[in-house]
Coordinates of C-alpha atoms in Angstrom, one line a residue:
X1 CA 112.9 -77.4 -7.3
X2 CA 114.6 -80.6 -8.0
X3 CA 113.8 -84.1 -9.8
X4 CA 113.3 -87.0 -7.9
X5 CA 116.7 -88.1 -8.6
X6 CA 118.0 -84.7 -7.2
X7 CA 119.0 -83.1 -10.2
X8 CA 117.5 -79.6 -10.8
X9 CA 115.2 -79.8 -13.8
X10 CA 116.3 -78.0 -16.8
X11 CA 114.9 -74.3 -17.3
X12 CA 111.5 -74.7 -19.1
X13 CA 108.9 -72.0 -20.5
X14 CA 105.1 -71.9 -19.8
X15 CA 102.8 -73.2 -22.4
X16 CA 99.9 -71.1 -23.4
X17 CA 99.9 -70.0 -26.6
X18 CA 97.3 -71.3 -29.2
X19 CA 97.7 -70.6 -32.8
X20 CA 95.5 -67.2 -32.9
X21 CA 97.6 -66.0 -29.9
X22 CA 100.9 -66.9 -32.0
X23 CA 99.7 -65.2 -35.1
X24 CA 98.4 -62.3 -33.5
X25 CA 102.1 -62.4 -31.8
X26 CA 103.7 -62.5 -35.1
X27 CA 101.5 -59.3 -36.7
X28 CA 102.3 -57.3 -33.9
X29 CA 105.7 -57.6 -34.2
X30 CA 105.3 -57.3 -38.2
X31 CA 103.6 -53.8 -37.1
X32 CA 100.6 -53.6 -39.8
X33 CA 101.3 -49.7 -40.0
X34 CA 105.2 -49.9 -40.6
X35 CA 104.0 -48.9 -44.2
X36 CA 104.1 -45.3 -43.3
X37 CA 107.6 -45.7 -41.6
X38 CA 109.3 -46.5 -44.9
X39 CA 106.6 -45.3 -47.4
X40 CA 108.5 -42.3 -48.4
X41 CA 112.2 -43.8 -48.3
X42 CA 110.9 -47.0 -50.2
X43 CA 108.8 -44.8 -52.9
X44 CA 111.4 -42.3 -53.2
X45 CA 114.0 -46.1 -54.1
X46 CA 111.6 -47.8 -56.6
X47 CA 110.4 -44.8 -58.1
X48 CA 106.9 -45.0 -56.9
X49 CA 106.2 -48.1 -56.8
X50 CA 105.7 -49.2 -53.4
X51 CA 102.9 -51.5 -53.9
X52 CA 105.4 -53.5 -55.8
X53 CA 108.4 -54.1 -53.4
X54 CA 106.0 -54.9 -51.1
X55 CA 104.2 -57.8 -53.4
X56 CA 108.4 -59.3 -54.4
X57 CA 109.0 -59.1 -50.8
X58 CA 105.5 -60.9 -49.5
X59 CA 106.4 -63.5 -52.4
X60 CA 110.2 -64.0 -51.5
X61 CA 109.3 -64.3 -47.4
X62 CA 106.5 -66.6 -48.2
X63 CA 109.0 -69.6 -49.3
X64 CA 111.1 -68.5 -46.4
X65 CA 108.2 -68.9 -43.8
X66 CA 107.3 -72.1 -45.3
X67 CA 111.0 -73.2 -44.8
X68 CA 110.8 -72.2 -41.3
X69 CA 107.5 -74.2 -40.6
X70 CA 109.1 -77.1 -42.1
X71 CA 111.7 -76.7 -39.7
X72 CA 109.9 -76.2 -36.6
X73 CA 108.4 -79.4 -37.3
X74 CA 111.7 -80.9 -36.9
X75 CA 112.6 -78.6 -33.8
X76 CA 110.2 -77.2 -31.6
X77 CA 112.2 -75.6 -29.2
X78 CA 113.0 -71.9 -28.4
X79 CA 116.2 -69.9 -30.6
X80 CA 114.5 -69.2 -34.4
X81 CA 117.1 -69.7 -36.8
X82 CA 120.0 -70.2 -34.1
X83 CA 118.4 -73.4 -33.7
X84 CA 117.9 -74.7 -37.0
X85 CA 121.1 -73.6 -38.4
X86 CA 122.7 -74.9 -35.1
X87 CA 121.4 -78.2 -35.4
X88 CA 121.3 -78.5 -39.0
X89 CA 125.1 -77.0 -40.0
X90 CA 127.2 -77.2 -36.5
X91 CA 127.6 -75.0 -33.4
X92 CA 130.3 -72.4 -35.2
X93 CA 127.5 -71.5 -38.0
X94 CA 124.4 -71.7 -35.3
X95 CA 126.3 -69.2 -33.4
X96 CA 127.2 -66.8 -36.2
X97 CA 123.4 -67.3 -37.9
X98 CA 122.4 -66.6 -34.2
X99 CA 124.7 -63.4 -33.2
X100 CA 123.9 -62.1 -36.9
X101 CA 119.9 -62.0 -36.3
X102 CA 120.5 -60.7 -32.6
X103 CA 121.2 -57.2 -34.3
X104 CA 118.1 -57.2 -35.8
X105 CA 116.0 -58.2 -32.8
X106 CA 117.8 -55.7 -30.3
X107 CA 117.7 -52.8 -33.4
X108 CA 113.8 -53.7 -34.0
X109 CA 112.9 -52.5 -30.1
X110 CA 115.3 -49.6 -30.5
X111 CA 113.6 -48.7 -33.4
X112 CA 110.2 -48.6 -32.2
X113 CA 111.1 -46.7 -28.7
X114 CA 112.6 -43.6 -31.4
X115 CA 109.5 -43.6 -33.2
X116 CA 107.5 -43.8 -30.0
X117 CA 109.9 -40.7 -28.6
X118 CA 109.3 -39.1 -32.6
X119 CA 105.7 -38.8 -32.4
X120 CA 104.7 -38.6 -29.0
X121 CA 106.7 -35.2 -28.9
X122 CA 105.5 -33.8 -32.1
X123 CA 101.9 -34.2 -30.1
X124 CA 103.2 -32.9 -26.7
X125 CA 106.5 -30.6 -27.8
X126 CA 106.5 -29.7 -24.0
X127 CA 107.6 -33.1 -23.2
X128 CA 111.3 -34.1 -24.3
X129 CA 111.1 -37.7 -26.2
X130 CA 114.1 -38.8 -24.1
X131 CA 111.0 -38.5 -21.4
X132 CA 108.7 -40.6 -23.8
X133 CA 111.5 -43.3 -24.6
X134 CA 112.1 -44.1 -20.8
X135 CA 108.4 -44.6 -20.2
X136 CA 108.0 -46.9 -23.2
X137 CA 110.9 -48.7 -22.1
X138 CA 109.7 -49.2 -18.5
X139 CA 105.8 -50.4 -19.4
X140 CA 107.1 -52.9 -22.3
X141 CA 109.9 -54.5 -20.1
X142 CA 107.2 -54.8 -17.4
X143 CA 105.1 -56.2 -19.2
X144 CA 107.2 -58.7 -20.8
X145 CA 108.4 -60.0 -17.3
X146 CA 104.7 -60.4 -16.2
X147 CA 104.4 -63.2 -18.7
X148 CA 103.4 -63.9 -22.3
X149 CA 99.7 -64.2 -21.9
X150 CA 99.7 -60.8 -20.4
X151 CA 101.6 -59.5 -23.9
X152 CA 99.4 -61.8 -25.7
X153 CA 95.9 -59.9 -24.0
X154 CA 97.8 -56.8 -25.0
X155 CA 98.5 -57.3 -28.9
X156 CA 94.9 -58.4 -29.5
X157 CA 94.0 -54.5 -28.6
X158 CA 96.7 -53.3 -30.2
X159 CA 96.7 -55.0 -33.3
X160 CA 93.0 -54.3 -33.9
X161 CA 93.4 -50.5 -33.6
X162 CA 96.3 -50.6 -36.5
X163 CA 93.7 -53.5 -38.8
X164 CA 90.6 -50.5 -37.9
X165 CA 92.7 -47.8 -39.1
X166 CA 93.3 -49.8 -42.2
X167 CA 90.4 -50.4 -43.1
X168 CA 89.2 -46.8 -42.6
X169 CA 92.5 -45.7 -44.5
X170 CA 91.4 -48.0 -47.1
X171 CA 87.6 -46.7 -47.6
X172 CA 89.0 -43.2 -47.1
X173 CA 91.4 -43.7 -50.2
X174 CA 89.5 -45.6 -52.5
X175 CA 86.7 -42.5 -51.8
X176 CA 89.4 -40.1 -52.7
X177 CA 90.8 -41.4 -55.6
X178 CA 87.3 -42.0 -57.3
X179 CA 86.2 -38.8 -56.6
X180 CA 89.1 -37.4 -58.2
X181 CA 89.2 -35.7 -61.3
X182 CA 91.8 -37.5 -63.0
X183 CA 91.6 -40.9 -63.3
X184 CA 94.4 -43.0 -60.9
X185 CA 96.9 -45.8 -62.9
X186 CA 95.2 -48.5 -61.3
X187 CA 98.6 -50.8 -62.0
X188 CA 101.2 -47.9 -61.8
X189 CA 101.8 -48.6 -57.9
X190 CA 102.9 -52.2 -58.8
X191 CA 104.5 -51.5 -61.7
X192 CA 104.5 -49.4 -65.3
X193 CA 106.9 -48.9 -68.7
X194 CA 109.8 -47.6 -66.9
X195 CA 110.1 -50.1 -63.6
X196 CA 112.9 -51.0 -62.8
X197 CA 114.0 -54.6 -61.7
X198 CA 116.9 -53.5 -59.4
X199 CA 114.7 -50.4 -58.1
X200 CA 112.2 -52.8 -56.6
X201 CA 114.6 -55.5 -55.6
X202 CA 116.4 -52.3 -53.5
X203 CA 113.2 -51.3 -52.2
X204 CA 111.8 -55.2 -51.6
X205 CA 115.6 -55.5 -49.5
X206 CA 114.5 -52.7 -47.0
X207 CA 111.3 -54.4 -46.3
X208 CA 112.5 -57.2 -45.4
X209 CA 112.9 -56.3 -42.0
X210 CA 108.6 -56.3 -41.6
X211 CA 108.5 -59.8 -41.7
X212 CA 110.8 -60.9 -38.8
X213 CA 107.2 -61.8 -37.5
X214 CA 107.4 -65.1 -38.7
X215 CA 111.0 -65.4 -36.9
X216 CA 109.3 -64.0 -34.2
X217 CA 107.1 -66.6 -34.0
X218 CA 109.4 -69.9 -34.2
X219 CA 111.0 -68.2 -31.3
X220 CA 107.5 -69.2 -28.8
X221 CA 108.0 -72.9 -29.5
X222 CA 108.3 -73.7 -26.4
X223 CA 105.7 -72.0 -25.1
X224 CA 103.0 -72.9 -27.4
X225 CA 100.3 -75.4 -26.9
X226 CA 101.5 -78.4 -29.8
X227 CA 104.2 -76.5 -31.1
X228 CA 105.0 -78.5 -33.8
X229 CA 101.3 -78.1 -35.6
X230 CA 100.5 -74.8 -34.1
X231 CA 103.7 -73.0 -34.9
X232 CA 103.9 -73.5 -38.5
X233 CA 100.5 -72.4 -39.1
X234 CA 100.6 -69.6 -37.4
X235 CA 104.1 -68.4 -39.3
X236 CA 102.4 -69.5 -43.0
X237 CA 98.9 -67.5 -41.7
X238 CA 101.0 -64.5 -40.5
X239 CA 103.3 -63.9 -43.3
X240 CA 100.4 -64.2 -45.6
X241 CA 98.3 -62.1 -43.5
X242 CA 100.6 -59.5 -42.9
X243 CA 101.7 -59.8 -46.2
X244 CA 98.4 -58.6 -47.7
X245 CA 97.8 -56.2 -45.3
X246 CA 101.1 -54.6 -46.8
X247 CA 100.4 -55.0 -50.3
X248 CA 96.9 -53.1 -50.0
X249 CA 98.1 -50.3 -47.8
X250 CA 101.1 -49.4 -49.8
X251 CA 98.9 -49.9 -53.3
X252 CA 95.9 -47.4 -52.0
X253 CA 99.0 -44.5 -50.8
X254 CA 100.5 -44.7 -54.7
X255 CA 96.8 -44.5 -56.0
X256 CA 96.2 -41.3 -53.9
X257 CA 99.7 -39.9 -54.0
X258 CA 101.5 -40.7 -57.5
X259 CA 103.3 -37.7 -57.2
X260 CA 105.9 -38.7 -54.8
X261 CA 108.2 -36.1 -55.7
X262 CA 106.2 -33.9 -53.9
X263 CA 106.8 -35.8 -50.6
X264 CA 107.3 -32.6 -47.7
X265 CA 109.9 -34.9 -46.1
X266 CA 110.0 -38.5 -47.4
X267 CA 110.9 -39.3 -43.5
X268 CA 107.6 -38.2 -42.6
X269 CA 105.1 -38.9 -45.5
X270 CA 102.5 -40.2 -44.0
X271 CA 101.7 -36.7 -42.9
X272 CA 101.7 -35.4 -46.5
X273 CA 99.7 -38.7 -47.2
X274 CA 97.1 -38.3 -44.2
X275 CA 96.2 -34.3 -45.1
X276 CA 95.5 -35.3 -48.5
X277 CA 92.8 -37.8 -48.1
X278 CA 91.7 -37.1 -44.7
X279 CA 93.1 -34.0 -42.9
X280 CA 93.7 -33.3 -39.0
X281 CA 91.3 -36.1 -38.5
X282 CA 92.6 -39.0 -40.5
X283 CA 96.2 -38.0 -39.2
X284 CA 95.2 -37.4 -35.5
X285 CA 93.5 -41.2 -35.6
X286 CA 96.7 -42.3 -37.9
X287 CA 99.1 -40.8 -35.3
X288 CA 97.1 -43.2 -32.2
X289 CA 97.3 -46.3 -34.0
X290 CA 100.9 -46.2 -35.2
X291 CA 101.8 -44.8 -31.5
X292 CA 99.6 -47.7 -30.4
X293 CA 101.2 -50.6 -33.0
X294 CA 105.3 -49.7 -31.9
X295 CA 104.0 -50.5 -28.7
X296 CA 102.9 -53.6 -29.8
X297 CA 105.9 -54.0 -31.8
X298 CA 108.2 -52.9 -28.9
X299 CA 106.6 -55.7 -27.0
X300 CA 106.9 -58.6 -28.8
X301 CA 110.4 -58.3 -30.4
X302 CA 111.3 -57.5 -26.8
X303 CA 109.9 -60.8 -26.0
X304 CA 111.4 -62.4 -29.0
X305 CA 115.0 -61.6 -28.6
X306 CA 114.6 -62.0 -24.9
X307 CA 113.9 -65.4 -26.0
X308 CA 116.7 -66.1 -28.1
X309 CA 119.1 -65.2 -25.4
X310 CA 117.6 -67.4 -23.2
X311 CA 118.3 -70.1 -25.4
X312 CA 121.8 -68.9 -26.0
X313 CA 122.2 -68.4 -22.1
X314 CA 120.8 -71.8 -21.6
X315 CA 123.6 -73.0 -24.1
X316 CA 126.6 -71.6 -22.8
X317 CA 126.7 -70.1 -25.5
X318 CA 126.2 -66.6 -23.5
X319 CA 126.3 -66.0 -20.1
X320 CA 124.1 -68.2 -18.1
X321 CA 122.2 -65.5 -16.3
X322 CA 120.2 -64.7 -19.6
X323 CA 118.6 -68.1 -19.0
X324 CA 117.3 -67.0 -15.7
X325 CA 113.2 -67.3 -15.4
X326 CA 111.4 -65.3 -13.1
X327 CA 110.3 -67.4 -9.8
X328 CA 106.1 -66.8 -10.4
X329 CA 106.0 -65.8 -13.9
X330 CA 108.2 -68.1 -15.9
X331 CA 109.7 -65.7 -17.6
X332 CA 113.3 -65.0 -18.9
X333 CA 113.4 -62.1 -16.6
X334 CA 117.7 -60.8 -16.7
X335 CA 117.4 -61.5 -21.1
X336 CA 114.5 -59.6 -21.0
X337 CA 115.8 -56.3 -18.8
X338 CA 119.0 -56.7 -20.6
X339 CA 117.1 -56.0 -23.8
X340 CA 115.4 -52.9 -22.3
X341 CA 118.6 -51.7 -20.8
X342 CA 119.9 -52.3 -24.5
X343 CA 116.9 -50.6 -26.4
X344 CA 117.2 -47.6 -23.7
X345 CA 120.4 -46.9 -24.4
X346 CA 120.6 -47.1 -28.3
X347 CA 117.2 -45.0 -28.2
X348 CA 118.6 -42.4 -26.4
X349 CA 122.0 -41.5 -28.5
X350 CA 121.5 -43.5 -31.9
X351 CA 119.6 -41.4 -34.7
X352 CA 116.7 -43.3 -36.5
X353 CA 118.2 -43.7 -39.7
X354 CA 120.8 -45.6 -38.3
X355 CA 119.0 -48.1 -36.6
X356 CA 116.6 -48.6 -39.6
X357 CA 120.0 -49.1 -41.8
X358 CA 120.9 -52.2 -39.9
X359 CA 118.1 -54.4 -39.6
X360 CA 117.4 -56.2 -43.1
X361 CA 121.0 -57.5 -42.7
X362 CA 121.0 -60.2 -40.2
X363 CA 117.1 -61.2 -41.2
X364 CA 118.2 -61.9 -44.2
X365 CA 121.3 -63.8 -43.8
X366 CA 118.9 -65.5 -41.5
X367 CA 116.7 -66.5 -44.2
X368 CA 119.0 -67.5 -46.1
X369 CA 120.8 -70.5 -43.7
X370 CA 117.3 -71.5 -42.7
X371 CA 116.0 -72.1 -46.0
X372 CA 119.6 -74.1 -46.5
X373 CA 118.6 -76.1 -43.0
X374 CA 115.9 -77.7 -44.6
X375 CA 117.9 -78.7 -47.1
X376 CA 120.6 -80.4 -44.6
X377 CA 118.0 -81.7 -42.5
X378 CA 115.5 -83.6 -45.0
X379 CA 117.2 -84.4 -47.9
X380 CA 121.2 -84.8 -47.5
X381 CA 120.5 -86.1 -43.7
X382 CA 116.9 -87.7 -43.4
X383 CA 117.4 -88.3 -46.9
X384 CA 113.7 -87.6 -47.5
X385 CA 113.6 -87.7 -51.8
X386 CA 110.3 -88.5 -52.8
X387 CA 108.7 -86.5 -55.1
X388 CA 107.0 -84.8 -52.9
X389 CA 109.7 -84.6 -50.4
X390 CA 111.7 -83.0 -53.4
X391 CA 109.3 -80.0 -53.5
X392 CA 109.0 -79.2 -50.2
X393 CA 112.7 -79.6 -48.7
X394 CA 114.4 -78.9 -52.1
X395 CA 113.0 -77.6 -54.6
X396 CA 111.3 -74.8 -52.5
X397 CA 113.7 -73.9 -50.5
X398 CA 116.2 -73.2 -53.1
X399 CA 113.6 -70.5 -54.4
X400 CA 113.5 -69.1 -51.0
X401 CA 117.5 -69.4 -51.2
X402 CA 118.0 -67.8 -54.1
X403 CA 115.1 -64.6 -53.8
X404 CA 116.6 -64.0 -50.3
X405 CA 119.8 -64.0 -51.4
X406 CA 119.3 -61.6 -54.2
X407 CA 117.7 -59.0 -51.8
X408 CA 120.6 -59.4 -49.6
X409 CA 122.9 -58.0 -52.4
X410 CA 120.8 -55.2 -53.1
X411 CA 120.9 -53.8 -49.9
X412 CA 122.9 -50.3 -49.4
X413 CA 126.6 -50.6 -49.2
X414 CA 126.2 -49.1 -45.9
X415 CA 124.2 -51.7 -44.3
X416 CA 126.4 -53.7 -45.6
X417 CA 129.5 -52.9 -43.9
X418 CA 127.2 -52.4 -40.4
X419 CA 126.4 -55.8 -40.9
X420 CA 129.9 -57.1 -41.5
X421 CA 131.2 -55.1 -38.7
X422 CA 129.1 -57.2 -36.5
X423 CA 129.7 -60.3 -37.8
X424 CA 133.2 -59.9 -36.9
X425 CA 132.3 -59.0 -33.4
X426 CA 130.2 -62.4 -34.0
X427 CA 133.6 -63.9 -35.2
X428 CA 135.5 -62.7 -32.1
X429 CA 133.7 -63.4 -29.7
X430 CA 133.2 -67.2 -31.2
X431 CA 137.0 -67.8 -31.0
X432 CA 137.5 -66.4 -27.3
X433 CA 134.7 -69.2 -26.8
X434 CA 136.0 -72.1 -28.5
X435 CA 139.8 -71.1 -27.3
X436 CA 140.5 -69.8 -31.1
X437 CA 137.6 -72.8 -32.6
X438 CA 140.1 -75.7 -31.0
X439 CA 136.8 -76.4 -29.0
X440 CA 132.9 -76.0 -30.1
X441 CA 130.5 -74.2 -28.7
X442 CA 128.0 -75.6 -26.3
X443 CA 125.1 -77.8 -28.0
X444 CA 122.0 -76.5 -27.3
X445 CA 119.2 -79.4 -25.9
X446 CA 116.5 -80.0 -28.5
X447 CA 114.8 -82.3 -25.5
X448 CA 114.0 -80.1 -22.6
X449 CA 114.1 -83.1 -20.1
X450 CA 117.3 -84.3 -21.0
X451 CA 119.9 -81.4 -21.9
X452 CA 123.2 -82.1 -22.7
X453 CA 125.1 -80.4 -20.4
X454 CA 127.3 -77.8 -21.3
X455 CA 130.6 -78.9 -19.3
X456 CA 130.3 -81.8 -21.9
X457 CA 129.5 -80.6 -25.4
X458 CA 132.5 -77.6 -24.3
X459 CA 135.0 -80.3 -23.9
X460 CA 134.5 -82.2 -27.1
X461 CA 137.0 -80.6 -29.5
X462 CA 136.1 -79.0 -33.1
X463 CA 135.2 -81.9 -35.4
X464 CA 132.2 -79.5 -37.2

């Protein structure tokens, strides 16, 4: 199709997303249940106090989300942090912010097609989980190609049967522990006389990674119905939302299992959790839901990151088939069978712990330049300093600056080098695209209907 002037029109996404769609979105990828998939690691780290990481890490990513909501409202277009660090700090940084998130979102659907594999072949051991993975892969590609009110139709299900289970989880634990003869330490999941800060900052850093929802979210500008009021509700709504949801799980496990030394396997303690409280039952009906949530996962980081490289593809910054949409559905079709081919692979020869290791890394660096965008953006460019203005664009995002920042040095020296292994790749990949940084990377358009083109922003030389 072309315009009237017989240019083709620029590549453009299908609005239909209302703010309970996006939040919904946004706690499907957060994945209510991925309590259990950490529980034991992250209570085994902070020394049992689970309930606690969880409350630094729901405060720390809630001055983060309202960083990104302030930046939406500047940029409502498609790319997360890519965009705002793009726009705010230069091409060079938005394309290392950009390539350092990537391995997060391609990990996160790795991730949940292994745990898929995991479970469904502990229920069925006659079926190999290579068998499991491939079918995941193949119904949560298809579905993302169909279009993002079909995913949208499919979280509500899914994201109710995690919020049910829950709320029976709940009820079941609060029975327990009352009806127990020794009297729970009603604060000791949060915190008690021997807490340690730098136990919970450790365990806080590794749960970062649940609340990419919010990122998630900024990544459906442009297909949400007035992005730039929509969007940064739904971020502030989900990251609270899913932030409680956390909070209460993780403090009812440490009221009915204090004794985490005990863990069978602190890779799987949800089933030492599970036969405590509830037996075969509870764990049968926990087993569903969590199978039930990756999906839901699965499909929206598929979609998210399917997103992001159709908004690198769409720069240049990538190659331009990412940015290729589907002729009926709209849909960035080659990004998003590119991310399944991706996921596939990595779930079929890389070990679980290894794609868990990676993912906190690039979310966090992420946070951390987007909470530094606002800064850019409002005060030292709009130069927005009211008083008001000063809370919102300075003073709060430095907070968020900071917290993120001192979970990103408590991560493991591990992720640590994964991550900076990747940035380099990043690094490399950046000079073979500017011709060794003589030359910046493609702009991205912030205007759907009148995109700088690539050929020009690829000719301008370095002046970032």
């Amino acid at each position: 199709m072309t315009s009237p002037s017989g240019e083709t029109p620029p590549a453009s996404l299908k609005r239909a997303l209302g703010t309970p769609a996006l939040v919904l979105f946004g706690l499907a990828y957060m994945l209510p249940l991925a309590v259990f998939t950490t529980c034991g690691l992250v209570t085994e780290v902070t020394g049992g106090h689970l309930a606690g990481a969880y409350l630094v890490t729901t405060l720390v990513m809630l001055f983060t989300a309202y960083s990104y909501a302030n930046m939406v409202r500047a940029y409502s277009v498609a790319g997360s942090a890519y965009t705002y660090t793009q726009r705010s700090f230069g091409s060079h940084v938005g394309f290392l912010t950009g390539w350092t998130l990537l391995l997060d979102y391609l990990a996160l659907p790795l991730l949940n097609y292994l745990v898929i594999g995991i479970y469904l072949h502990a229920t069925f051991p006659a079926v190999p989980s290579w068998a499991f993975v491939v079918g995941s892969v193949f119904v949560v590609t298809a579905l993302n190609v169909l279009g993002i009110t079909v995913v949208s139709g499919v979280n509500l299900a899914l994201v109710g049967i995690q919020v049910i289970f829950i709320v029976v989880f709940v009820a079941t634990g609060i029975a327990f522990a009352s009806g127990s003869a020794d009297m729970p330490d009603l604060v000791g999941p949060f915190f008690d006389s021997g807490t340690s800060i730098s136990s919970i900052a450790s365990g806080a850093a590794i749960l970062a990674l649940a609340f990419l929802g919010f990122d998630a979210v900024s990544t459906l500008s442009e297909e949400a119905k007035d992005a730039k009021r929509s969007i940064p509700r739904a971020i502030l709504v989900c990251t609270l939302i899913g932030g409680l949801l956390f909070i209460v799980t993780a403090y009812v496990t440490g009221i009915v299992f204090p004794d985490f030394q005990s863990f069978t396997d602190t890779d799987s303690a949800a089933l030492d959790i599970m036969g405590r409280i509830g037996g075969n039952a509870l764990f049968t009906f926990f087993t569903a839901a969590y199978i039930g949530g990756s999906f839901a996962s699965a499909i929206t980081s598929q979609a998210s990151v399917s997103r992001i490289l159709f908004a690198m593809g769409r720069d240049g910054q990538l190659p331009r088939a990412l940015a290729r949409l589907h002729s009926r559905y709209r849909t960035p079709v080659v990004a998003a069978v590119a991310v399944g081919l991706v996921g596939l692979i990595g779930a079929l020869f890389l070990p679980l712990d290894v794609a868990a290791s990676v993912i906190s890394f690039g979310a966090l660096v992420a946070f951390s330049f987007v909470n530094l965008s606002v800064i850019k953006h409002y005060v030292l460019d709009k130069k927005e300093r009211g008083a008001k203005a000063m809370w919102a664009y300075a003073v709060a995002p430095v907070i968020g600056f900071a917290l993120t920042m001192w979970l990103w040095t408590s991560l493991t020296p591990t992720t640590l080098v994964a991550g900076a292994i990747w940035a380099t790749i990043g690094v490399v990949i950046l000079a073979i695209l500017t011709r060794g940084f003589r030359r910046r990377p493609p702009v991205m358009d912030f205007t759907e209907d009148d995109p700088t083109t690539s050929a020009t922003a690829a000719s301008v030389p370095a002046t970032e």
